[in-house]
XYZ file of C-alpha atoms in Angstrom:
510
model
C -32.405 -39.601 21.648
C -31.333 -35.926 20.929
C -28.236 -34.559 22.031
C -30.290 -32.287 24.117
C -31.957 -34.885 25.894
C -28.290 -36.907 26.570
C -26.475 -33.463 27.032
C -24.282 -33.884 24.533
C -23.448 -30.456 22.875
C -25.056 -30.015 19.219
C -21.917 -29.821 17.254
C -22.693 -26.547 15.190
C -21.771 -26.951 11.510
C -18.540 -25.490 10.420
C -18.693 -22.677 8.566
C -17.298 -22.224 5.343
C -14.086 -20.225 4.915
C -14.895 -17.185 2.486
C -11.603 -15.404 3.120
C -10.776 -13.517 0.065
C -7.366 -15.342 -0.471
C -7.301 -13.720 -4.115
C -7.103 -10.552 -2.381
C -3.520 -11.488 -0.599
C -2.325 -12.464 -4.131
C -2.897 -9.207 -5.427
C -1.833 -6.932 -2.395
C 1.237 -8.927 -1.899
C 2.023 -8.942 -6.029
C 1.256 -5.631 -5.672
C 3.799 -4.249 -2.948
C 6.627 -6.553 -4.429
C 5.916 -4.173 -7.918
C 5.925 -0.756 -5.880
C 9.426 -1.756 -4.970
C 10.551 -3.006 -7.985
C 9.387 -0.001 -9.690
C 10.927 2.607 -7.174
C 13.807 0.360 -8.064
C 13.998 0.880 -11.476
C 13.053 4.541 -10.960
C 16.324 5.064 -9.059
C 18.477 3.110 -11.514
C 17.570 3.286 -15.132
C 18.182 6.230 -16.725
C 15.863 7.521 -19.605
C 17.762 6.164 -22.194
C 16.945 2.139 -21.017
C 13.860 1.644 -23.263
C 13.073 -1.758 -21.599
C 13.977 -1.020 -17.877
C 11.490 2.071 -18.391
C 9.303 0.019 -20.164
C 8.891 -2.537 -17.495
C 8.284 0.649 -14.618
C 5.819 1.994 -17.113
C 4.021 -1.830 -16.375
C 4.630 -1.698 -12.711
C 2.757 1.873 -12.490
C -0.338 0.195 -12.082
C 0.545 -0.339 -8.561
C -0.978 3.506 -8.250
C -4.413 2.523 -8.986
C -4.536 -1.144 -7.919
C -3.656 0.233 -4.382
C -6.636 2.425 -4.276
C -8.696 -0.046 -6.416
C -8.094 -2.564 -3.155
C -8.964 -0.086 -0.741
C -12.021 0.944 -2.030
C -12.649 -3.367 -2.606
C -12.162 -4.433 0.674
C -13.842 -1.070 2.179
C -17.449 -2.222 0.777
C -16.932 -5.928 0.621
C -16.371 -5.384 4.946
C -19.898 -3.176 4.705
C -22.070 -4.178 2.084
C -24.163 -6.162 4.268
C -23.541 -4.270 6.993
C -24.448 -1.358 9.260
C -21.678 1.319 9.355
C -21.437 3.479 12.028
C -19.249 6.298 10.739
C -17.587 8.124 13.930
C -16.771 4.212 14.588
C -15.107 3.994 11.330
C -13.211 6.942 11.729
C -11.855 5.767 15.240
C -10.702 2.588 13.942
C -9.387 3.320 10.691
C -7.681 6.605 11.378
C -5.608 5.175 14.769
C -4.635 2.426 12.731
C -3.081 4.450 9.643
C -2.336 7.619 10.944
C -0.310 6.663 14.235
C 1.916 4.949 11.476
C 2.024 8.161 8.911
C 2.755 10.805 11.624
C 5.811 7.958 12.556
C 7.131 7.477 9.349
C 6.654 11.089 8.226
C 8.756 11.977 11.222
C 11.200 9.696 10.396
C 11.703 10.324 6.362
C 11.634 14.095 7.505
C 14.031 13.617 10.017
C 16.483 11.899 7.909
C 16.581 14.128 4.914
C 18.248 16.533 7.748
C 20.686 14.076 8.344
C 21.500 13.383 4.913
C 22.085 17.064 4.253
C 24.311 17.253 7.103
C 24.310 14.708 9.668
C 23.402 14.564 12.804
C 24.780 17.884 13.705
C 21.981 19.545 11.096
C 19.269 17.526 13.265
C 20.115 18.643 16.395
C 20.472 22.378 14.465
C 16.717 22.376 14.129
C 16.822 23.104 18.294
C 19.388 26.162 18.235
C 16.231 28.927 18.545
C 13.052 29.650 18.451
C 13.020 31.236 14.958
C 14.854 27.474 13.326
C 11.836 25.649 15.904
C 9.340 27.490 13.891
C 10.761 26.637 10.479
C 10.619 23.157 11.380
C 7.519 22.752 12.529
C 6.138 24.856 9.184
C 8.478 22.428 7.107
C 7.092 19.197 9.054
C 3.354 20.407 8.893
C 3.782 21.181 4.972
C 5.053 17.378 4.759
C 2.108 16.450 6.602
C -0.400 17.796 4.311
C 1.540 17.177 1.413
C 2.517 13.774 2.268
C 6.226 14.809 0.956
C 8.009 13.469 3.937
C 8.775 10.986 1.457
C 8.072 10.207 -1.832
C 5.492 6.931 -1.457
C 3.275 8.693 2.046
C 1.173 9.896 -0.575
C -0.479 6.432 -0.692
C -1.338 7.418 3.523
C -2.849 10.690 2.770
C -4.811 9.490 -0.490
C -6.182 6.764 1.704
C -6.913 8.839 5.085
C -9.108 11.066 2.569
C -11.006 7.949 1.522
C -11.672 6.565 4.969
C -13.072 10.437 5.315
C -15.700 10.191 2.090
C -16.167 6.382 2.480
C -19.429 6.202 4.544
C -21.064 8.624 2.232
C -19.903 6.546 -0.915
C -21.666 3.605 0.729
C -24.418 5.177 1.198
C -24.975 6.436 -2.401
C -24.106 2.757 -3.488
C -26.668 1.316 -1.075
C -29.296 3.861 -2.547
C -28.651 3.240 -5.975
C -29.423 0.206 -6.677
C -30.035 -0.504 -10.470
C -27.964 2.814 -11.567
C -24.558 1.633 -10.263
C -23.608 1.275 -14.565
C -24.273 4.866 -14.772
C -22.413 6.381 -11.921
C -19.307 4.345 -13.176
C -19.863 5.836 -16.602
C -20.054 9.315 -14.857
C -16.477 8.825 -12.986
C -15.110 7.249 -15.723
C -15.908 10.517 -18.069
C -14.522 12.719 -15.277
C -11.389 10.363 -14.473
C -10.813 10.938 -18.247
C -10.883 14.617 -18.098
C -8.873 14.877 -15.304
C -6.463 13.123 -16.368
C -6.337 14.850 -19.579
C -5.702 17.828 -17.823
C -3.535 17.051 -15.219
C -0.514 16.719 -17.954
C -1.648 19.982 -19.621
C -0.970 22.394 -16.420
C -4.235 23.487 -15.047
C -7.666 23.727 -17.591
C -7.907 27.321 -19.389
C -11.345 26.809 -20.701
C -14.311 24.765 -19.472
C -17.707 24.264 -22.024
C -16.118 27.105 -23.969
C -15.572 29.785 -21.002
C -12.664 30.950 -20.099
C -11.435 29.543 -16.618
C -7.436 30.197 -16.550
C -8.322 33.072 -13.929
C -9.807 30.669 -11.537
C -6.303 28.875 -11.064
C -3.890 31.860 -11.371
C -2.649 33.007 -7.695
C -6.027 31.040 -6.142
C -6.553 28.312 -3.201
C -7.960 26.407 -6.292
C -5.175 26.806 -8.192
C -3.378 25.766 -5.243
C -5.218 22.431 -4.942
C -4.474 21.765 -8.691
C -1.073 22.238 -7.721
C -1.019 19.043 -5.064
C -3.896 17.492 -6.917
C -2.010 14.063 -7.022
C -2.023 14.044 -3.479
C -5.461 13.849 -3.409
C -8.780 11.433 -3.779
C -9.625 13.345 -7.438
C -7.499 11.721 -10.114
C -8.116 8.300 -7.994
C -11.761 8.325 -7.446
C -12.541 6.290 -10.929
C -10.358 3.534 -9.555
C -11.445 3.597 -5.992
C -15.408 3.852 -7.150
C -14.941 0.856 -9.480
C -13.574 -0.955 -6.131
C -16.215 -0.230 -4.197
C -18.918 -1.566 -7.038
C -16.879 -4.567 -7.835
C -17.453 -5.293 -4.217
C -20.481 -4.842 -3.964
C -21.643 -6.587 -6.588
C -19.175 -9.845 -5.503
C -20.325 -12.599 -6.664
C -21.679 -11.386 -9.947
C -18.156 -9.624 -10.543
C -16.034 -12.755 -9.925
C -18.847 -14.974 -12.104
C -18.534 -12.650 -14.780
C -14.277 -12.661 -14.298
C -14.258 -16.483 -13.928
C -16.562 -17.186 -17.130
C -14.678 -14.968 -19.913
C -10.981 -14.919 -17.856
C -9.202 -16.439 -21.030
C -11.245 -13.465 -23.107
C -10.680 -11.179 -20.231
C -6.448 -12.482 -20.503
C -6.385 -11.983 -23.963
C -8.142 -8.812 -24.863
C -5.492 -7.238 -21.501
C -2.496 -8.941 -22.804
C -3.407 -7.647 -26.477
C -4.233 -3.995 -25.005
C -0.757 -3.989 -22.850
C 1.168 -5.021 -26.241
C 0.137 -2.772 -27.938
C 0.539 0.090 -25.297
C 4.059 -0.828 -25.038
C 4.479 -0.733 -28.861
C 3.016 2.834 -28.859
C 5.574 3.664 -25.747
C 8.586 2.344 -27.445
C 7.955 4.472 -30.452
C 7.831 7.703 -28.246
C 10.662 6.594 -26.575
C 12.613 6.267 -29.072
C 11.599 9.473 -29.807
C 13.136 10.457 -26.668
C 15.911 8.974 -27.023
C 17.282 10.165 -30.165
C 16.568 13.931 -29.047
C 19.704 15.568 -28.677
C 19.450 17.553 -25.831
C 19.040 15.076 -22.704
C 16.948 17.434 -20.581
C 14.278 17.427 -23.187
C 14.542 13.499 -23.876
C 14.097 12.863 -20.145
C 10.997 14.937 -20.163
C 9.621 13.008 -22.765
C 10.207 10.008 -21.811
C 8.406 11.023 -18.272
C 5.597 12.353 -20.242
C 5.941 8.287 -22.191
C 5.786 6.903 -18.986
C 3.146 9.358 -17.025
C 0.739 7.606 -14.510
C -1.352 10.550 -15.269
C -1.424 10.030 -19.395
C -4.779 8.762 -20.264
C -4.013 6.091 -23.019
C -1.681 4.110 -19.962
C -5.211 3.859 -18.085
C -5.922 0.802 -19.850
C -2.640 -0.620 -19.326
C -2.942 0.116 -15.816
C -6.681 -1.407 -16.046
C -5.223 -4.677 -18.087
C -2.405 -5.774 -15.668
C -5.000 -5.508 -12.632
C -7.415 -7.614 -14.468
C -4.925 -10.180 -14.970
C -3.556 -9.835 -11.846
C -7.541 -10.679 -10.134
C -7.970 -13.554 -12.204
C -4.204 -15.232 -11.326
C -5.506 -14.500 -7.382
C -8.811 -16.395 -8.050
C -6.787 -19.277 -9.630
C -4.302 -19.199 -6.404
C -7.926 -18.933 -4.140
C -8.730 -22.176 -6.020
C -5.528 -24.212 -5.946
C -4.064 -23.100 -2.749
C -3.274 -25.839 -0.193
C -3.762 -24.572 3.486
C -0.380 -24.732 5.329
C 1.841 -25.385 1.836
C 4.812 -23.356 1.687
C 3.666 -21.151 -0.548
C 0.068 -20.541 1.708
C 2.276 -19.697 4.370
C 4.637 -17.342 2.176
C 1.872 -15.390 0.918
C -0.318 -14.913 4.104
C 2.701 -14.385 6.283
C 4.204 -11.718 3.546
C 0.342 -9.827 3.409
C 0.488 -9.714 7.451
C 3.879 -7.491 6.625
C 2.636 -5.961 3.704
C 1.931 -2.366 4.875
C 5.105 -2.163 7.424
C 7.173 -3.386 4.327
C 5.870 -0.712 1.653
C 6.391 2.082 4.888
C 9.888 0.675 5.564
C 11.369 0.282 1.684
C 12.408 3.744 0.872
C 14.950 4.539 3.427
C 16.234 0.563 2.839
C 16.365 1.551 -1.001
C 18.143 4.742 -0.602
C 20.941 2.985 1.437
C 21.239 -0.033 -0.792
C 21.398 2.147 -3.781
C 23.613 4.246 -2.644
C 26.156 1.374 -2.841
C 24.848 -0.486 -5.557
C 25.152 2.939 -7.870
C 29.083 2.417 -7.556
C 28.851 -0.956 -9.133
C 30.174 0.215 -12.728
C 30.992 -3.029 -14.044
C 27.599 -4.930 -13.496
C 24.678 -4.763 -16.381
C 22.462 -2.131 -15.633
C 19.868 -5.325 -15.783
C 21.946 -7.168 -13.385
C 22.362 -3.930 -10.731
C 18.841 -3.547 -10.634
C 18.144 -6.724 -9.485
C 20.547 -6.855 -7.407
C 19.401 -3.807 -5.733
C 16.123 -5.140 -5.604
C 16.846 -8.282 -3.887
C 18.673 -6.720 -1.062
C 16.446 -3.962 -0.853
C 13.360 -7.036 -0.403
C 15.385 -8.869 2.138
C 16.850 -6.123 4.154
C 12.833 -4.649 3.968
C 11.424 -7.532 5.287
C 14.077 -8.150 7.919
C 13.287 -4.782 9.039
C 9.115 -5.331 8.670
C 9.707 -8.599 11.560
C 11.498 -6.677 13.449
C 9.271 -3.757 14.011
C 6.339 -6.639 14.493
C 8.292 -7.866 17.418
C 9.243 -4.479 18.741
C 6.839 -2.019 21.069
C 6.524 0.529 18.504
C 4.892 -2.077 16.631
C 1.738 -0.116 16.524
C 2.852 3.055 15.723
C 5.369 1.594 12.571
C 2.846 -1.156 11.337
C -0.286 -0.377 12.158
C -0.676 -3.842 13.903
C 0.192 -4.632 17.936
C 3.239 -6.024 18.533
C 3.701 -9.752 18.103
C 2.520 -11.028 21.766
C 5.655 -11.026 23.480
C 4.593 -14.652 25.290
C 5.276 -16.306 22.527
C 8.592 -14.609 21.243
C 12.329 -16.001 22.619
C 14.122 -13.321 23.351
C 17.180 -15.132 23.131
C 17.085 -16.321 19.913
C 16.147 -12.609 19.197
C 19.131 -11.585 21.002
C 21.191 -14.074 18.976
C 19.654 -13.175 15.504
C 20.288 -9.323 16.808
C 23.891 -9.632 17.681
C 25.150 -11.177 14.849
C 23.534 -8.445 12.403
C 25.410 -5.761 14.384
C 28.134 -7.866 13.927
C 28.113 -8.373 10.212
C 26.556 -4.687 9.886
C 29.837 -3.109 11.368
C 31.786 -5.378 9.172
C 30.165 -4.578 6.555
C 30.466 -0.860 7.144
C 34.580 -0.751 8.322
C 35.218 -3.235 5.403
C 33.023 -2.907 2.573
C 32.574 1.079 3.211
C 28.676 0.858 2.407
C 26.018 2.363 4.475
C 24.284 -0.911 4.107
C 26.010 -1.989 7.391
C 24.954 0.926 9.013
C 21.524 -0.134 8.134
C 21.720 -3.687 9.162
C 23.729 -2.704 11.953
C 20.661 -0.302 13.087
C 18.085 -2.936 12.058
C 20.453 -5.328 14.914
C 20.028 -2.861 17.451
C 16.150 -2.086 17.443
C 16.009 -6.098 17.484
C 18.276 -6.052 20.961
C 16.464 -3.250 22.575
C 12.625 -5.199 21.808
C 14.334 -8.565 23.140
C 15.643 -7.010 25.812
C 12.116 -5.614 26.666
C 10.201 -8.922 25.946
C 12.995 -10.339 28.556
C 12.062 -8.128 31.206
C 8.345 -8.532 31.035
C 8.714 -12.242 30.634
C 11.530 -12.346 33.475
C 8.822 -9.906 35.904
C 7.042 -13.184 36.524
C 7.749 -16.585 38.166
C 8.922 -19.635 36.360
C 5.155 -21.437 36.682
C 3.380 -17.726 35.473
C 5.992 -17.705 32.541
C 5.027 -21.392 31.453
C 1.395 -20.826 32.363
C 1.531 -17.671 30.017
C 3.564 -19.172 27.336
C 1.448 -22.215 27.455
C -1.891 -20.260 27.078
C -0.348 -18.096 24.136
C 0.577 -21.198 22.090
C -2.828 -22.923 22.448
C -4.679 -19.727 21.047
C -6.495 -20.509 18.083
C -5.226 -18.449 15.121
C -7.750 -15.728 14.258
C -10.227 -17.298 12.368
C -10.633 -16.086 8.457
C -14.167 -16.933 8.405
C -16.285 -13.886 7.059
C -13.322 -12.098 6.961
C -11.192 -9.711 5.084
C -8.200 -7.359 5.092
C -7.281 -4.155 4.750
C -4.506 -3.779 2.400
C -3.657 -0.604 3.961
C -3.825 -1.707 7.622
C -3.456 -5.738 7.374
C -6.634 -5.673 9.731
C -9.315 -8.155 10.234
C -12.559 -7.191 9.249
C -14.008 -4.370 11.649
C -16.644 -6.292 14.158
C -19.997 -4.634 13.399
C -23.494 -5.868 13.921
C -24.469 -7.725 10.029
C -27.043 -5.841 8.827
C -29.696 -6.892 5.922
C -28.171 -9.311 3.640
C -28.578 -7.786 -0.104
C -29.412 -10.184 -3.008
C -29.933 -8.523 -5.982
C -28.802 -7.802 -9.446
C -27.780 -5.047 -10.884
């Protein structure tokens, strides 16, 4: 008999989990070499060939970022309809409640560091210093300046913004996809060839230098890192590699010990051709000049590092699909990496102003290596950052920090909160009265966001009777975990993949 006729339930097959785990590899690999590299930015100066060296490897984290954005973007809509004011809504409340927070914030605090809190509150003494902030806090806006890594928000905002017509053109040109990479490719390369040359003077021999001089265009040249233009190659080859999945990752796992050598051999001999112009840099007497050229060396923006950049991510793909194939669900290291891309985003937001008070002490530290300082530095600056990153998943202002609601309070102890919160105020006023370093202030601050969200989680759990409180926490632990069937995230947002209707399932080659 069938299971209809006994009513037994059919048993529906289980599907099969297509989670792009390869994709947390790279994301999390990724935001670990951001920091390491604003690290080594902070504490090397020009003259360390190999600690300069080694951030000239970790720029790729520029491109890979954007790369992944404009990945997971189509892989979430290639066989799907996308409804674009949808989009828009989603995407936009997701990224930019957390850059108008953290622009706030990093704007805030340069006030304070240029003269404490009296400066802040100095912003309020009229109407003429009101209007000077809000024109210095709108320019950070559009600029992204609040601090030095927002960019990354406004870069991406402008993608959400162009994305539905990008998928569009992909959708509608099928079987020319080789050509429009060709076409961004040629004018990736001339931007960037121009971008270290101040703006272009001529243009198919006419002269252009007037369109730039003292002009809104000029302007945009100006800012021009801030925006989509000297991205779009890496974005657009994304969004194709995407798109064209599974014969992408066939063609990456057939030749990937080719694919490893010929990037290995290319990032060799990149770093052969850096160490020769900075040595160059080096030996130049004046120190102003040497420090330019070793920027110029180590220039995101200088075309012959493209293929660097383009190497590492390659290699970095293919080590993801290895993890994708070896990974054992719930292993230690599963756990590490998904729990880590879950706090991805709120740890890249959160670094800087944990970096600038760790290296503030860590600077003092004469009689360590240089090697040795830096990471140092970059230890405490990962463990204080993701410290920081849990607690702001646990607090209200979740949301508006990390781009993801807050942890659901049924589930959290707010005593053991309380406990954990306490003894970093503790230790961070220790470590402030006895060690002088603003790195108890820090922790210290850290404590006391942690005391104010347990506090809150108390009260809400406390508003209800001892069988609602069981009942709720009861319900809360038997939840499923989200299910990574079909799904995807946003290494921007660490979101699932947006719930539209699937549209018409595309099986061709290009």
């Amino acid at each position: 008999m069938s299971d209809t006729e006994t009513g037994t339930p059919e048993k529906k097959p289980a599907k099969k989990d297509r989670h792009l785990y390869q994709i947390d590899f790279v994301r999390l690999v990724t935001f670990a070499g951001v920091i390491l590299d604003h690290v080594i930015l902070g504490m090397a100066p020009y003259t360390a060939i190999i600690a300069q060296g080694a951030g000239l490897i970790l720029r790729y984290t520029r491109y890979c970022f954007f790369a992944l954005t404009g990945f997971v973007l189509t892989y979430q809509y290639r066989n799907r309809d996308l409804h674009a004011p949808t989009f828009w809504r989603r995407r936009f409340k997701l990224i930019g409640l957390p850059f108008l927070a953290w622009s706030l914030f990093y704007w805030l605090n340069k006030h304070y560091q240029k003269g404490g809190l009296e400066n802040v509150f100095a912003i309020f003494d009229d109407s003429h210093t009101i209007r000077l902030a809000v024109k210095s806090f709108a320019y950070d806006l559009i600029t992204g300046h609040a601090a030095y890594h927002l960019y990354f928000l406004s870069v991406s905002m402008q993608i959400y913004v162009v994305f539905p017509l990008v998928l569009w053109v992909i959708k509608r040109t099928w079987g020319y996809h080789r050509y429009l990479l060709a076409l961004s490719a040629a004018v990736q390369a001339w931007f960037m060839f121009q971008m270290v040359r101040d703006y272009p003077k001529s243009f198919l021999g006419l002269d252009v230098s007037s369109l730039f001089e003292d002009t809104p265009l000029g302007t945009l040249w100006r800012y021009l890192p801030i925006t989509i233009l000297p991205y779009q190659f890496f974005i657009f080859a994304g969004c194709l590699a995407a798109y064209h999945f599974e014969a992408f990752t066939g063609f990456m796992k057939k030749y990937r010990f080719y694919i490893v050598g010929a990037a290995t051999a290319t990032i060799i001999a990149t770093l052969v051709y850096f160490k020769g112009k900075a040595n160059g840099a080096v030996d130049m007497p004046d120190p102003a000049a040497g420090t330019e050229e070793m920027f110029r060396a180590t220039n995101v923006f200088m075309f012959h590092n493209v293929f660097l950049f383009l190497s590492v991510i390659c290699i970095l793909f293919i080590g993801g699909m290895a993890w994708q194939a070896r990974r054992r669900p719930g292993s230690l290291a599963d756990t590490i990496l998904r729990k880590g891309s879950d706090r991805s985003f709120a740890i890249y937001l959160g670094h800087v102003i944990v970096l600038s008070e760790v290296m503030s002490t860590t600077r003092r530290w004469d009689s360590l290596s240089m090697g040795m300082n830096i990471l140092i530095t970059y230890v405490i600056t990962l463990i204080l950052t993701v410290f920081l990153a849990e607690v702001l998943r646990r607090s209200p202002v979740s949301l508006v920090t990390t781009g993801r609601e807050r942890e659901d309070w049924r589930k959290q102890t707010p005593a053991k909160s309380a406990v954990v919160a306490i003894g970093a105020i503790v230790v961070g006023g220790a470590l402030r009265e006895w060690a002088n370093t603003s790195i108890g202030s820090l922790i210290a601050a850290i404590g006391v966001l942690l005391l104010w969200s347990a506090a809150v989680v108390a009260a809400r759990q406390l508003s209800e009777t001892r069988e609602e409180r069981a009942a709720d926490r009861a319900a809360a632990l038997a939840e499923p975990e989200p299910s990574l069937v079909d799904e995807i995230e946003d290494p921007v947002t660490d979101i699932p993949v947006d719930d539209e209707t699937p549209a018409r399932v595309t099986d061709k080659k290009d």
